[in-house]
Amino acid sequence: MGIKIALAGNPNSGKTTLFNALTGSNQFVGNWPGVTVEKKEGRLKDQKDVTITDLPGIYSLSPYTLEEVVARNYLIQERPDAILNIVDGTNLERNLYLTTQLLELGIPVVVAVNMIDVVKKNGDQIHLQPLAEALSCEVVAISALKQTGIKEAAALAVQLAQTHKALPPGHRFSSNVETVLDQIITQLPSDIPLAMQRFYAIKLFERDDKIASTMSAAVNVEALTKKTEEKLDEDAESIITNERYNFISSIIHQCYAKKNKSRMSVSDQIDSIVTNRWLALPIFIAVMALVYAVSMGGWSVSIGTLGTDWANDVLFGEWVPGMVGTFLDTMGVGGWLASLIQDGIVAGVGAVLGFVPQMLVLFFLLCILEDIGYMARIAFIMDRIFRRFGLSGKSFIPMLVATGCGVPGIMASRTIEQDRDRKMTIMTTGFIPCGAKMPIIGLFAGALFNNSAWVATSAYFIGVAAVILSGILLKKFKLFAGDPAPFVMELPAYHIPSASNVLRGTWERGWSFIKRAGTIILLSSIVLWFLQGYGFVNGVFQAVEDNNQSLLALIGNAVAWIFYPLGWIGDMGWKATVATMTGLIAKEEVVNTFAVLYHYSGELSEAGNEIWALVAADFTALSAYSFMIFNLLCAPCFAAMGAIKREMNNPKWTLGAIGYMCGFAYAAAMIVYQIGGFITGEVPLSLFTVVAAVLLAGLIYLLIRPYKESKTLQVELKETAKI
């Protein structure tokens, strides 16, 4: 039987970097059984019989969050052969709190002090031997980022796992507490392993209901706990917490020598600017504007646009269609099959893949910002803003992830403890423009807005604004009333980004987009080709040259009237409607649909080609912006809808979430087109203008209406596996 090693540590301690370095490509990701929390496992490099399980990042083994429940359940029930506890050496005191709890489980523990390079750079010292003696476990220094010491740490964990050597924890509480713990241990059931008795005794003393529910009725510690609380004038949990930090403080003085306690670190100096109350948000806006300018703008520095121009004009505009055409001619393929391949598959899939360079640049820049530690600061900054609008800063994390793909973004909402906040985050995360929506922005920014980087930037902040407005609106209703969940987050020290981490993150996000182009988009391209190429003419079903007579036009015209108030009228109306409908399959399909409808075999490019002229002829700037707003904010793709269904775990809530997004998108697009058009003179006064004005007035009323008083909601954390 193989060896199981659990990787445990605080969030942002470098745990994921260490996991990637130890396992490389030998990883497999899924969900913990019965729980919507990601489970990562991998085989140790060069030792295929050693499985490393990356536990969720946690601060303690007190189960207040679903991640803590999962981690504690695994450690208690599965009993791995060893624990590799990674701690942040630049914040040793905070990280050792979890260490003291892990040592009480009776499982061999190796403490890996990470970021030792940063510690040395700061002129500080961590004395490993005294620390190891104080904790009664092995302690090694590593740098997961530079991959120094990681092999030694893993080898030590494997060695301890083979010998099953677990020493009693070195820390002891005060005599008052130790006396009570000894008395509790005498009452424990005989089936509790000797190595875990201290852990169970502490949890019973803390009145941990999850532990107490598994104990025999004979275990009665209430009187002992109450007596100690009265004696020390503290509740039991606070007593244990204080005792742990007293122990940690005592060994920190022996093991940690700080060079200059009064001098601010480089990270602190940077944070004094980028997290400044007044400068933080303008800096963030400037950073995101630069990111979108480089990846999607029309400037000389816009390398993403240059790559996309080449991909569309040359690769999918000339090379691929030319090679495919030559191959078809050589094979003697013509007629409908040649049309299917060139006009359907090459045109549709090529139109989407042409935007891959822009998205890879965007993902690359975002991964750099994440790896250097800036995005963690943004979560902190946004918490100040979000809390004013009824959202927690934790809601920003799913929205950040959603910039790559809405599916993992929605799944990231699992970290939010309060049920109402989690549901509200799920309902609003889809507003953030994901990578799949970037081609829509790129198409219209190029066709009608002269490749303006501000159009792309505004699309991102429209999503953020929709989230903020939704937070205010939804909090006015009883289902979502109440204070947002508290946000606690460790801010990692700034560091140079790891090339492997950045490239891995960029590739994973980009590859998920490319895979969809080869599967869902390929299939839908074929279906679209058929629907727009065939129809009924004079009652006879046949191939049609004018796609206004096609089956696609028939379907689009049947429902296009719904979108007339948004400015989707004329021949463009049914095309825009169909593009929106296919966008529910995958948002990339919006551009793909236009490519097929405009009959251009893979020649959809950014540099003033024919389809831009046709799009510009069909749309006005205002109707184009209305189309963008609706497709950016409406229901996400089928995959994201499936993620909503899994996370909500309730059909009514799922339909409610999708319905809310569609309704909000429709109202926003209608207000922009009708009110904006009335002001500019593009839209005459009509019933729709009045309706838009009423919607705007209602929105303003809901925004300024005072919050209803709500009772404090106690949302119990639901465990799927009882300890």
XYZ file of C-alpha atoms in Angstrom:
723
model
C 0.000 0.000 0.000
C 1.311 3.469 -0.918
C 2.259 6.288 1.409
C -0.164 9.192 1.906
C 1.205 12.603 2.826
C -1.094 15.534 3.568
C 0.059 19.035 2.655
C -1.420 21.500 5.163
C -0.965 25.208 5.717
C -2.473 28.676 5.841
C -3.792 30.343 2.689
C -1.031 32.220 0.806
C 1.733 30.354 2.638
C 3.080 28.946 -0.645
C 1.334 25.599 -0.307
C 0.118 25.426 -3.910
C 3.557 26.363 -5.238
C 5.105 23.570 -3.163
C 2.454 21.086 -4.305
C 3.110 21.914 -7.962
C 6.869 21.644 -7.466
C 6.665 18.257 -5.724
C 4.180 16.648 -8.084
C 4.818 18.371 -11.426
C 2.378 17.037 -14.001
C 1.415 14.035 -11.870
C -1.721 15.758 -10.565
C -5.383 14.887 -10.609
C -8.125 17.256 -9.523
C -11.688 16.524 -8.479
C -14.034 17.191 -5.582
C -13.967 15.752 -2.108
C -16.628 13.037 -1.862
C -20.010 14.646 -1.356
C -18.568 18.130 -0.968
C -18.136 21.011 -3.409
C -14.548 21.716 -2.405
C -11.721 21.021 -4.819
C -9.536 18.037 -4.045
C -5.987 18.008 -5.406
C -3.788 14.945 -5.293
C -0.526 14.134 -7.005
C 2.246 11.570 -7.139
C 5.584 12.631 -5.719
C 8.167 12.988 -8.487
C 10.275 9.817 -8.860
C 8.226 8.084 -6.140
C 4.961 6.922 -7.652
C 3.950 5.070 -4.482
C 3.788 8.385 -2.544
C 0.547 10.341 -2.878
C 0.464 13.955 -1.769
C -2.955 15.388 -0.903
C -3.156 19.169 -1.021
C -5.595 20.109 1.730
C -7.577 23.367 1.435
C -5.781 26.395 2.860
C -6.966 26.842 6.450
C -6.086 28.857 9.547
C -7.117 26.293 12.145
C -8.839 22.952 12.716
C -11.862 24.635 14.253
C -14.533 23.960 11.611
C -15.990 27.361 10.851
C -15.626 27.057 7.092
C -16.295 24.199 4.696
C -12.561 24.053 3.913
C -11.743 23.549 7.596
C -14.384 20.842 7.848
C -12.912 19.023 4.855
C -9.346 19.307 6.146
C -10.194 18.150 9.664
C -12.377 15.289 8.471
C -9.600 14.046 6.212
C -6.936 14.219 8.913
C -9.084 12.498 11.532
C -10.833 9.915 9.372
C -8.257 9.119 6.694
C -5.231 9.425 8.993
C -2.487 10.150 6.422
C 0.919 8.652 7.107
C 2.517 12.071 7.571
C 1.721 15.787 7.420
C 3.946 18.265 5.610
C 3.006 21.548 7.262
C 4.115 24.550 5.231
C 4.399 27.800 7.182
C 5.233 31.298 5.982
C 8.605 32.199 7.496
C 7.861 35.920 7.149
C 4.803 35.511 9.373
C 5.894 32.695 11.623
C 3.817 33.513 14.686
C 0.519 33.556 12.771
C 1.242 30.332 10.901
C 2.349 28.307 13.926
C -1.175 28.404 15.376
C -2.270 25.704 12.923
C 0.963 23.822 13.582
C 0.159 23.438 17.284
C -3.162 21.848 16.345
C -1.672 19.497 13.758
C 0.853 18.227 16.307
C -1.991 17.107 18.575
C -3.351 14.653 15.993
C -0.700 12.030 16.675
C 0.430 12.004 13.040
C 4.121 12.526 12.122
C 4.600 16.174 11.185
C 7.356 17.911 9.228
C 7.265 21.711 9.463
C 8.560 23.316 6.276
C 9.446 26.962 6.917
C 8.786 28.537 3.520
C 10.057 31.805 2.005
C 13.336 31.411 3.818
C 14.976 33.384 1.011
C 12.764 36.383 1.819
C 13.539 35.999 5.523
C 17.286 36.103 4.822
C 16.887 39.004 2.407
C 15.205 40.976 5.194
C 18.218 40.257 7.400
C 16.155 38.108 9.784
C 17.082 34.699 11.203
C 15.044 31.623 12.102
C 16.881 29.162 14.335
C 15.539 25.811 13.168
C 16.997 23.520 15.826
C 15.476 25.356 18.852
C 12.190 25.562 16.942
C 12.232 21.821 16.272
C 12.994 21.066 19.929
C 10.188 23.349 21.125
C 7.634 21.795 18.773
C 8.961 18.209 19.142
C 8.930 17.654 15.391
C 11.207 17.925 12.380
C 11.690 21.457 10.971
C 13.312 22.292 7.629
C 13.818 25.534 5.723
C 12.588 25.731 2.130
C 11.793 28.141 -0.672
C 8.946 26.673 -2.698
C 9.314 29.447 -5.269
C 13.016 28.768 -5.886
C 12.571 25.032 -5.195
C 15.310 24.903 -2.574
C 15.005 22.401 0.257
C 11.746 20.934 -1.045
C 13.206 17.512 -1.903
C 14.699 17.247 1.574
C 11.374 18.181 3.179
C 9.489 15.598 1.100
C 12.106 12.907 1.797
C 11.884 13.587 5.532
C 8.083 13.308 5.426
C 8.347 9.988 3.556
C 10.893 8.700 6.079
C 8.659 9.597 9.035
C 5.665 8.053 7.276
C 7.554 4.779 6.880
C 8.574 4.693 10.537
C 5.221 6.077 11.809
C 7.199 8.150 14.267
C 5.024 10.822 15.887
C 6.310 12.549 19.016
C 3.996 14.044 21.640
C 3.506 17.777 20.997
C 6.097 19.939 22.681
C 3.698 22.632 23.795
C 1.948 22.447 27.151
C -0.839 24.619 28.490
C -1.053 26.159 31.972
C -1.498 23.850 34.932
C -5.193 24.760 35.288
C -5.915 23.658 31.732
C -3.635 20.609 31.776
C -5.371 19.333 34.915
C -8.776 19.561 33.242
C -7.489 17.894 30.053
C -6.083 14.998 32.075
C -9.475 14.494 33.741
C -11.269 14.588 30.374
C -8.882 12.005 28.907
C -9.841 9.539 31.665
C -13.473 9.700 30.434
C -12.747 9.151 26.743
C -14.057 5.961 25.106
C -11.527 3.175 24.789
C -11.703 3.204 20.982
C -10.015 6.622 20.815
C -6.367 6.047 19.801
C -3.853 7.012 22.438
C -2.116 9.419 20.051
C -5.355 11.376 19.512
C -6.646 11.539 23.064
C -5.174 14.966 23.730
C -6.764 16.363 20.561
C -10.212 15.025 21.531
C -9.839 16.290 25.081
C -9.045 19.820 23.890
C -11.985 19.830 21.493
C -14.363 18.616 24.187
C -13.051 21.301 26.538
C -13.731 23.908 23.801
C -17.319 22.577 23.516
C -16.765 21.499 19.920
C -20.221 20.150 19.082
C -18.990 18.182 16.079
C -16.623 16.211 18.302
C -18.978 15.994 21.270
C -21.725 14.449 19.129
C -19.508 11.427 18.466
C -18.686 10.843 22.133
C -20.391 8.585 24.594
C -22.953 10.120 26.924
C -20.587 9.138 29.752
C -18.225 11.895 28.669
C -19.440 14.856 30.687
C -17.050 17.779 30.665
C -19.504 20.635 31.086
C -18.877 21.011 34.797
C -15.089 20.847 34.356
C -15.154 23.392 31.545
C -17.490 25.753 33.381
C -15.362 25.656 36.514
C -12.217 26.511 34.544
C -14.016 29.329 32.714
C -15.113 30.872 36.010
C -11.626 30.549 37.452
C -9.909 32.167 34.463
C -12.788 34.528 33.617
C -12.775 33.505 29.920
C -14.773 31.196 27.696
C -13.126 27.838 26.980
C -12.288 28.499 23.341
C -10.620 31.818 24.170
C -8.655 30.134 26.942
C -7.212 27.566 24.520
C -6.528 30.229 21.891
C -4.666 32.407 24.394
C -2.713 29.421 25.686
C -1.601 28.543 22.156
C -0.423 32.066 21.410
C 1.349 32.283 24.765
C 3.300 29.167 23.839
C 4.026 30.465 20.332
C 5.200 33.828 21.697
C 7.553 32.095 24.112
C 9.320 30.139 21.381
C 9.321 33.003 18.857
C 11.682 34.930 21.144
C 14.067 31.972 21.138
C 13.836 31.011 17.479
C 13.206 34.191 15.512
C 15.633 37.109 15.372
C 14.345 40.143 13.493
C 17.047 42.510 12.223
C 15.110 45.758 12.481
C 11.741 45.624 14.181
C 10.953 49.284 13.612
C 11.848 49.419 9.907
C 9.090 48.791 7.427
C 9.615 45.917 5.031
C 9.630 46.512 1.275
C 6.165 44.934 1.048
C 4.851 47.261 3.742
C 6.337 50.259 1.967
C 4.656 49.258 -1.291
C 1.387 48.577 0.523
C 1.441 52.067 2.037
C 0.831 53.269 -1.517
C -1.133 50.553 -3.342
C -3.507 49.920 -0.422
C -3.819 53.577 0.534
C -7.406 54.559 1.255
C -7.438 57.173 -1.513
C -4.890 55.847 -4.003
C -5.759 52.133 -4.004
C -8.771 52.267 -6.327
C -7.266 54.681 -8.911
C -4.112 52.540 -9.009
C -6.219 49.406 -9.519
C -8.159 51.053 -12.348
C -4.916 52.172 -13.958
C -3.396 48.697 -13.653
C -6.448 47.001 -15.185
C -6.589 49.609 -17.963
C -2.942 48.882 -18.768
C -3.591 45.123 -18.734
C -6.471 45.472 -21.185
C -4.540 47.984 -23.307
C -1.624 45.579 -23.696
C -3.826 42.564 -24.336
C -6.740 44.037 -26.317
C -6.101 47.684 -27.184
C -5.247 49.278 -30.505
C -1.966 50.846 -29.437
C 1.630 50.073 -30.385
C 2.061 48.229 -27.060
C -1.011 46.051 -27.646
C 0.836 42.815 -28.338
C -2.327 40.776 -27.837
C -4.063 42.645 -30.648
C -1.019 42.275 -32.907
C -1.077 38.511 -32.317
C -4.796 38.307 -32.977
C -4.460 40.394 -36.137
C -1.872 37.956 -37.443
C -3.909 34.915 -36.402
C -7.054 36.237 -38.085
C -5.523 37.831 -41.185
C -2.765 35.360 -41.936
C -3.190 32.086 -40.061
C -6.983 31.684 -40.287
C -7.466 34.230 -43.054
C -5.033 32.825 -45.614
C -2.962 29.844 -44.521
C -5.578 27.506 -43.026
C -8.364 28.182 -45.583
C -5.793 27.956 -48.373
C -4.364 24.649 -47.169
C -7.828 23.217 -46.524
C -9.027 24.402 -49.950
C -6.023 22.827 -51.661
C -6.569 19.575 -49.788
C -10.265 19.500 -50.716
C -9.476 20.186 -54.371
C -6.853 17.425 -54.390
C -9.336 14.975 -52.864
C -12.043 16.065 -55.286
C -14.341 17.235 -52.494
C -16.858 19.893 -53.472
C -20.471 20.931 -53.082
C -22.116 20.920 -49.683
C -19.299 18.998 -47.979
C -16.676 21.547 -49.053
C -19.007 24.326 -47.900
C -19.483 22.594 -44.557
C -15.745 22.318 -43.990
C -14.777 25.793 -45.218
C -17.812 27.927 -44.345
C -18.866 26.002 -41.257
C -15.904 24.445 -39.476
C -12.935 26.547 -40.650
C -14.856 29.832 -40.543
C -16.559 29.163 -37.205
C -13.724 27.602 -35.223
C -11.119 29.854 -36.859
C -13.075 32.952 -35.911
C -12.880 31.970 -32.250
C -9.313 30.646 -32.212
C -8.178 33.896 -33.787
C -8.738 35.590 -30.428
C -6.500 33.153 -28.539
C -3.416 35.480 -28.667
C -5.360 38.265 -26.951
C -6.626 35.941 -24.255
C -3.237 34.348 -23.646
C -1.708 37.809 -23.131
C -4.582 38.751 -20.809
C -4.249 35.534 -18.781
C -0.462 35.918 -18.680
C -0.659 39.428 -17.224
C -3.328 38.447 -14.678
C -1.248 35.443 -13.585
C 1.736 37.747 -13.028
C -0.385 40.058 -10.869
C -1.626 37.063 -8.882
C 1.841 35.570 -8.415
C 3.541 38.744 -7.217
C 0.833 39.169 -4.565
C -0.985 42.205 -5.962
C -4.333 40.481 -6.487
C -4.463 39.559 -2.800
C -4.212 43.289 -2.076
C -7.048 43.960 -4.488
C -9.253 41.601 -2.500
C -8.369 43.611 0.618
C -9.061 46.891 -1.184
C -12.341 45.671 -2.614
C -13.491 44.458 0.804
C -13.679 48.095 1.917
C -15.877 48.865 -1.060
C -17.881 45.654 -1.204
C -18.873 45.779 2.467
C -20.531 49.145 1.901
C -22.734 47.475 -0.676
C -23.577 44.364 1.313
C -20.882 42.069 -0.085
C -17.835 40.551 1.552
C -14.324 40.992 0.197
C -14.366 37.231 -0.220
C -16.800 37.783 -3.078
C -13.994 39.396 -5.035
C -11.971 36.163 -5.140
C -14.586 34.273 -7.228
C -14.944 37.332 -9.448
C -11.194 37.467 -9.942
C -11.112 33.796 -10.899
C -14.059 34.401 -13.243
C -11.934 36.705 -15.406
C -10.429 33.488 -16.736
C -13.552 31.335 -16.778
C -16.911 31.658 -15.083
C -17.054 27.969 -14.067
C -14.145 27.978 -11.553
C -15.209 31.493 -10.548
C -18.626 30.234 -9.498
C -17.039 27.237 -7.781
C -14.697 29.548 -5.847
C -17.732 30.940 -3.996
C -17.477 27.874 -1.747
C -15.013 29.740 0.463
C -17.794 32.065 1.678
C -19.222 30.802 4.948
C -22.609 32.505 5.056
C -25.159 30.873 2.792
C -26.858 34.092 1.696
C -23.555 35.759 0.803
C -22.452 32.684 -1.114
C -25.684 32.566 -3.132
C -25.501 36.266 -3.874
C -21.920 35.858 -5.076
C -22.953 32.988 -7.358
C -25.731 35.153 -8.815
C -23.349 38.024 -9.576
C -20.031 36.362 -10.473
C -21.275 35.740 -14.014
C -21.356 39.519 -14.584
C -17.551 39.632 -14.726
C -16.268 39.353 -18.325
C -14.592 35.951 -18.639
C -12.088 34.959 -21.310
C -14.883 33.618 -23.506
C -16.515 37.056 -23.609
C -13.346 38.771 -24.758
C -13.958 38.007 -28.479
C -17.328 39.802 -28.243
C -15.624 42.874 -26.837
C -12.823 42.624 -29.380
C -15.227 42.330 -32.318
C -17.326 45.379 -31.473
C -14.413 47.443 -30.153
C -12.750 46.979 -33.522
C -15.806 47.287 -35.766
C -17.403 50.364 -34.196
C -15.008 51.890 -31.672
C -11.705 51.961 -33.563
C -10.122 49.291 -31.342
C -10.489 51.508 -28.299
C -8.874 50.029 -25.179
C -11.388 52.014 -23.128
C -14.229 49.922 -24.551
C -12.538 46.764 -23.289
C -11.740 48.389 -19.949
C -15.291 49.696 -19.587
C -16.616 46.170 -20.185
C -14.727 44.963 -17.098
C -15.954 47.800 -14.931
C -19.522 47.388 -16.217
C -19.299 43.896 -14.755
C -17.951 45.241 -11.449
C -20.663 47.927 -11.394
C -23.327 45.267 -12.016
C -21.973 43.293 -9.070
C -22.022 46.339 -6.776
C -25.511 47.418 -7.833
C -26.765 43.856 -7.376
C -25.235 43.738 -3.905
C -27.168 46.870 -2.931
C -30.404 45.705 -4.545
C -30.423 42.145 -3.251
C -29.566 43.191 0.297
C -32.852 45.125 0.356
C -34.735 41.817 0.267
C -35.288 39.508 3.197
C -33.550 36.501 1.613
C -30.234 38.344 1.487
C -30.558 40.770 4.407
C -27.884 40.829 7.087
C -24.260 41.791 7.546
C -21.748 40.307 5.081
C -19.393 37.568 6.186
C -16.149 38.758 7.816
C -13.126 38.725 5.554
C -9.807 37.533 6.957
C -6.879 37.136 4.597
C -3.115 36.859 4.914
C -1.338 39.295 2.604
C 1.736 37.537 1.202
C 4.977 39.449 0.784
C 5.598 40.787 -2.710
C 8.002 38.648 -4.680
C 9.256 38.124 -8.204
C 6.763 35.954 -10.097
C 7.653 32.333 -10.741
C 7.927 31.600 -14.453
C 6.560 28.083 -13.952
C 3.534 29.306 -11.958
C 2.713 32.054 -14.457
C 3.113 29.820 -17.493
C 1.150 26.996 -15.851
C -1.741 29.328 -14.958
C -1.751 30.903 -18.417
C -1.700 27.529 -20.136
C -4.456 26.033 -17.976
C -6.808 28.949 -18.671
C -5.903 29.179 -22.340
C -6.099 25.434 -22.915
C -9.617 25.249 -21.446
C -10.646 27.848 -24.049
C -8.945 25.987 -26.905
C -10.522 22.665 -25.879
C -13.966 24.206 -26.052
C -13.180 25.422 -29.579
C -12.384 21.839 -30.566
C -15.495 20.335 -28.995
C -18.561 22.451 -28.271
C -17.733 25.150 -30.800
C -16.903 22.624 -33.522
C -20.246 20.896 -33.089
C -22.218 24.130 -32.908
C -20.388 25.450 -35.999
C -21.697 22.484 -37.967
C -25.229 23.000 -36.653
C -25.054 26.718 -37.425
C -23.798 26.064 -40.953
C -26.761 23.788 -41.613
C -29.365 26.118 -40.097
C -28.136 29.193 -41.967
C -27.532 27.348 -45.262
C -30.894 25.641 -45.631
C -34.503 26.758 -45.417
C -37.925 26.733 -47.044
C -38.326 28.628 -50.321
C -41.850 28.619 -51.765
C -42.689 25.714 -49.499
C -39.701 23.645 -50.648
C -36.858 22.751 -48.291
C -33.563 23.498 -50.033
C -30.185 25.199 -49.827
C -30.514 28.983 -49.760
C -28.124 31.704 -50.857
C -29.831 34.453 -48.878
C -29.605 33.507 -45.197
C -32.623 35.736 -44.527
C -34.585 32.739 -45.892
C -32.748 30.197 -43.743
C -33.979 28.096 -40.831
C -31.768 30.224 -38.598
C -33.535 33.379 -39.742
C -36.886 31.673 -39.146
C -35.930 30.826 -35.571
C -34.359 34.220 -34.953
C -37.285 36.193 -36.329
C -39.691 34.228 -34.138
C -38.077 35.613 -30.981
C -36.306 38.759 -32.232
C -39.231 40.957 -31.193
C -38.184 40.443 -27.570
C -35.029 42.446 -28.227
C -36.521 45.306 -30.264
C -36.420 47.609 -27.186
C -32.641 46.996 -27.045
C -32.140 48.356 -30.556
C -31.781 45.008 -32.327
C -33.974 45.776 -35.338
C -34.093 45.097 -39.075
C -32.079 42.279 -40.660
C -29.544 42.722 -37.867
C -32.241 41.906 -35.293
C -32.547 38.197 -35.994
C -28.781 37.822 -36.457
C -28.084 39.447 -33.098
C -30.802 37.301 -31.519
C -29.371 34.082 -32.935
C -25.846 35.069 -31.894
C -27.108 35.665 -28.360
C -28.900 32.308 -28.321
C -25.812 30.418 -29.487
C -23.848 32.344 -26.874
C -25.670 30.278 -24.278
C -23.827 27.237 -25.619
C -20.507 29.028 -25.233
C -19.895 32.773 -25.256
C -17.230 32.310 -27.928
C -20.084 31.227 -30.189
C -21.311 34.832 -30.514
C -18.368 35.746 -32.724
C -18.478 32.356 -34.428
C -22.125 32.918 -35.324
C -21.436 36.285 -36.911
C -18.582 34.715 -38.892
C -20.929 32.059 -40.304
C -23.808 34.481 -40.936
C -21.597 36.893 -42.856
C -20.229 34.085 -45.075
C -16.546 34.692 -44.469
C -14.455 31.524 -44.468
C -12.020 32.120 -41.692
C -11.340 35.716 -42.677
C -12.692 37.349 -39.534
C -9.883 39.679 -38.507
C -9.289 42.719 -36.413
C -7.605 44.879 -39.044
C -10.469 46.492 -40.973
C -11.636 43.423 -42.897
C -15.008 42.820 -44.537
C -16.877 41.528 -41.496
C -16.053 44.637 -39.519
C -17.599 46.722 -42.269
C -20.703 44.519 -42.276
C -21.010 44.623 -38.488
C -20.554 48.399 -38.541
C -23.241 48.656 -41.246
C -25.725 46.607 -39.210
C -25.072 48.190 -35.810
C -24.864 51.724 -34.537
C -22.426 52.496 -31.743
C -25.332 52.619 -29.293
C -26.997 49.372 -30.402
C -23.570 47.687 -30.441
C -22.959 48.792 -26.858
C -26.457 47.581 -25.939
C -25.637 44.206 -27.506
C -22.336 44.052 -25.596
C -23.964 44.909 -22.278
C -26.676 42.279 -22.654
C -24.282 39.502 -23.694
C -21.787 40.412 -20.977
C -24.374 40.385 -18.195
C -26.988 37.827 -19.245
C -27.030 34.119 -18.389
C -23.591 32.524 -18.819
C -22.747 29.511 -20.982
C -24.210 26.053 -20.367
C -21.075 24.946 -18.500
C -21.365 27.876 -16.080
C -25.098 27.224 -15.681
C -24.185 23.667 -14.706
C -21.763 25.051 -12.121
C -24.538 27.284 -10.745
C -26.803 24.249 -10.481
C -24.140 22.271 -8.613
C -23.319 25.092 -6.208
C -26.915 26.125 -5.539
C -28.001 22.485 -5.247
C -31.587 23.670 -5.643
C -33.594 23.959 -8.908
C -35.505 27.050 -7.752
C -32.376 28.914 -6.737
C -30.700 27.899 -10.004
C -33.566 29.225 -12.113
C -33.757 32.301 -9.912
C -30.057 33.048 -10.400
C -30.219 32.634 -14.187
C -33.463 34.619 -14.371
C -31.988 37.447 -12.307
C -28.927 37.730 -14.555
C -31.048 37.796 -17.712
C -33.498 40.318 -16.247
C -30.737 42.596 -14.997
C -28.932 42.428 -18.358
C -32.131 43.202 -20.279
C -32.993 46.167 -18.069
C -29.446 47.579 -18.251
C -29.240 47.231 -22.051
C -32.693 48.729 -22.497
C -31.912 51.733 -20.304
C -28.633 52.368 -22.154
C -30.206 52.174 -25.611
C -33.534 53.906 -24.973
C -32.379 56.689 -22.625
C -29.027 57.121 -24.355
C -30.676 57.126 -27.778
C -33.333 59.634 -26.676
C -30.641 61.986 -25.374
C -28.547 61.737 -28.560
C -31.567 61.846 -30.855
C -31.002 58.377 -32.272
C -34.166 56.957 -30.668
C -37.536 58.744 -30.833
C -39.784 58.942 -27.794
C -41.867 55.760 -27.572
C -43.490 53.389 -25.117
C -40.126 51.618 -24.719
C -38.481 54.912 -23.768
C -41.080 55.413 -21.057
C -40.599 51.841 -19.806
C -36.827 52.391 -19.718
C -37.323 55.597 -17.728
C -39.566 53.733 -15.254
C -36.967 50.984 -14.918
C -34.268 53.562 -14.260
C -36.425 55.307 -11.661
C -37.208 51.979 -9.984
C -33.529 51.076 -9.928
C -32.616 54.396 -8.336
C -35.401 53.982 -5.756
C -34.182 50.516 -4.767
C -30.635 51.798 -4.488
C -31.499 54.665 -2.124
C -34.219 52.859 -0.185
C -33.056 52.136 3.385
C -32.175 48.577 4.298
C -34.878 46.631 6.069
C -33.972 45.642 9.583
C -33.186 41.970 9.674
C -32.703 39.562 12.465
C -29.246 38.128 12.888
C -29.149 35.049 10.762
C -27.392 32.038 12.167
C -26.428 29.906 9.211
C -25.087 26.567 10.329
C -22.251 25.115 8.356
C -23.534 21.892 6.781
C -21.123 19.007 6.984
C -21.553 16.221 4.491
C -19.495 13.798 6.512
C -19.883 13.620 10.269
C -16.778 13.166 12.289
